[in-house]
Structures are given as structure tokens and as C-alpha cells.
Coordinates of C-alpha atoms in Angstrom, one line a residue:
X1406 CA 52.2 50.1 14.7
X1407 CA 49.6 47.1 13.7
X1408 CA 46.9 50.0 14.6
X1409 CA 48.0 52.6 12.9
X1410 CA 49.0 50.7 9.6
X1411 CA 44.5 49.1 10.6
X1412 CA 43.6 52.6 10.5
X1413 CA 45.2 54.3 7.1
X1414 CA 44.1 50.9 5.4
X1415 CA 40.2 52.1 6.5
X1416 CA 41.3 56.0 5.4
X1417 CA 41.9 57.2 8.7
X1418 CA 45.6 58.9 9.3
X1419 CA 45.4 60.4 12.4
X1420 CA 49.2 62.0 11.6
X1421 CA 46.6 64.2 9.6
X1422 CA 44.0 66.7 9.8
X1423 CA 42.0 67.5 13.0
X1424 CA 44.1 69.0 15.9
X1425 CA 47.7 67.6 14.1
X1426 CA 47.3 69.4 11.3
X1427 CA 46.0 72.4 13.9
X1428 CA 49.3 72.5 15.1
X1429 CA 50.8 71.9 12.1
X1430 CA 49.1 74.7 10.6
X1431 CA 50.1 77.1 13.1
X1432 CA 53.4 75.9 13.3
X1433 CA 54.1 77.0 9.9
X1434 CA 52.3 80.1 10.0
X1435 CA 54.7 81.1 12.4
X1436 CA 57.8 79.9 10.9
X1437 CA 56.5 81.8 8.3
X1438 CA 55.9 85.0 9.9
X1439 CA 60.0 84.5 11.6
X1440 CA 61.2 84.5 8.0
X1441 CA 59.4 87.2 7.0
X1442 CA 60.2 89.5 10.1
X1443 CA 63.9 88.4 9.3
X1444 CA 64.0 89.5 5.4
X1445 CA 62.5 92.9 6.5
X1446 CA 65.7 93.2 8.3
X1447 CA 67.3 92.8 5.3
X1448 CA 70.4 91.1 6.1
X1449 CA 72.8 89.3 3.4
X1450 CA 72.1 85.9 3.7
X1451 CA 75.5 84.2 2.7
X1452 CA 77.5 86.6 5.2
X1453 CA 74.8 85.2 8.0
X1454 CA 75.7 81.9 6.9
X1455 CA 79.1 82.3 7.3
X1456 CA 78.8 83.4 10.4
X1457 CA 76.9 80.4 11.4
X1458 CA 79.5 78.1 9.8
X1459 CA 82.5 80.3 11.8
X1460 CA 81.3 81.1 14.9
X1461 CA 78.2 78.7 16.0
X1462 CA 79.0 75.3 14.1
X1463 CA 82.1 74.4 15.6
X1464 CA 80.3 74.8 19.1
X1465 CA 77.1 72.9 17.9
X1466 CA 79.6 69.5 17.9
X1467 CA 79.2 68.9 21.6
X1468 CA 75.6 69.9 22.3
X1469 CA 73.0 67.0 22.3
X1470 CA 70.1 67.1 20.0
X1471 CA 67.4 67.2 22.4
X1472 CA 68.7 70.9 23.1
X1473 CA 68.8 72.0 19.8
X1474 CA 65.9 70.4 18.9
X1475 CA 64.3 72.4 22.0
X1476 CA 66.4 75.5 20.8
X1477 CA 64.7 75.6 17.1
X1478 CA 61.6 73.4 17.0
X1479 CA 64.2 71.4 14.3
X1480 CA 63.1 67.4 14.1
X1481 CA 65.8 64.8 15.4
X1482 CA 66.9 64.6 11.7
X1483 CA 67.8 68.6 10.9
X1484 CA 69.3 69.0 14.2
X1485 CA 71.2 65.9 13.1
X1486 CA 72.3 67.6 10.2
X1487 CA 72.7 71.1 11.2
X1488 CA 75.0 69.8 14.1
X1489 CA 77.2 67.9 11.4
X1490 CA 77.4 70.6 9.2
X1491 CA 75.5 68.9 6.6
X1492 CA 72.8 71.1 6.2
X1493 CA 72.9 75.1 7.2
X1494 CA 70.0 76.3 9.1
X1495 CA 68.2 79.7 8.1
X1496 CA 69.9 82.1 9.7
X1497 CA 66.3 83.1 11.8
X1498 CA 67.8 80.5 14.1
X1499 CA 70.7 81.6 14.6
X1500 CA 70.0 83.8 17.4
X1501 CA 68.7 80.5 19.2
X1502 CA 71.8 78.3 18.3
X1503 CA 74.1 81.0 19.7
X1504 CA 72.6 81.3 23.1
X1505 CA 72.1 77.8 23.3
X1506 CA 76.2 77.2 22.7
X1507 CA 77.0 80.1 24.8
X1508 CA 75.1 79.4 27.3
X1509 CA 76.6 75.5 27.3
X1510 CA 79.8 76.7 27.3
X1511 CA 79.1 79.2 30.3
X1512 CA 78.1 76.0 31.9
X1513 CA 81.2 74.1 31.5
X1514 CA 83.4 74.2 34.7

């Protein structure tokens, strides 16, 4: 931390640019290109997330973060909040989130 903090105060934040912001770049290019494919489908939005708030939420309560984390590419903090029902995903992850609880529920003995 006493590095890092040594760095930014000489202009250097290597949380930016060179191959972080790389794969940040791509990253969001393809998140982008997800939402896009999915709006093409044309699908109504709030009857996706009503679906999502019926059918996946109520299963996302027992599934650990680290799996839907893995599931969406969400950080620790949206998974957090998707999995509480504070904040609703777009529904391009909803194909993700469903396989993940159905496939931990097909798990369960």
C-alpha cells in the first residue's frame, strides 16, 4: 500500500493505462457488444426484470459470490448487491445467473 500510495504521488497509477487499461478496454468493448446483441433481440426490459426478481433472485440467496462473480464478470460489490436484491442486473446476465442457480440446485443432494 506504502508503494502504491509512493508511486501515484510521483504520477505513476499502475491501476491505469498500459495492459490494465488493455483489459479494461476490452472488457467493456465486450460488454458492450452483449448489450447491443441483446437490444437487437428486442425484448421488454421490465418483463426480463421481473423475471429475474421471480424466478432467479430468490435462488441467488444461497449461492456464494465468488460464483456469481465468475458467472457475470460482476465485482465483489454488484454481486453483493444483485444477490440482496439491491440492485437488478441487465438482464444480458440473466442467462448466466439462471444456469448458475440451476445448476447449484441440481447439485444439492
Amino acid at each position: 500500500m506504502a508503494r502504491l500510495r509512493e508511486l501515484r504521488a510521483d504520477g505513476v497509477d499502475p491501476s491505469h493505462g498500459g495492459e490494465v487499461g488493455r483489459k479494461r478496454g476490452a472488457s467493456n468493448a465486450r460488454r458492450a457488444r452483449e448489450r447491443s446483441k441483446w437490444r437487437d433481440l428486442g425484448l421488454d426490459v421490465d418483463q426480463e426484470k421481473e423475471m429475474f426478481k421471480r424466478d432467479i433472485l430468490p435462488l441467488l440467496q444461497g449461492i456464494a459470490l465468488s460464483h456469481i462473480m465468475e458467472a457475470t464478470g460482476f465485482s465483489r460489490r454488484y454481486a453483493s448487491l444483485a444477490r440482496r436484491g439491491l440492485y437488478t442486473p441487465h438482464p444480458v446476465h440473466y442467462d448466466a445467473l439462471a444456469t448458475l442457480v440451476h445448476s447449484r440446485q441440481q447439485a444439492k443432494p
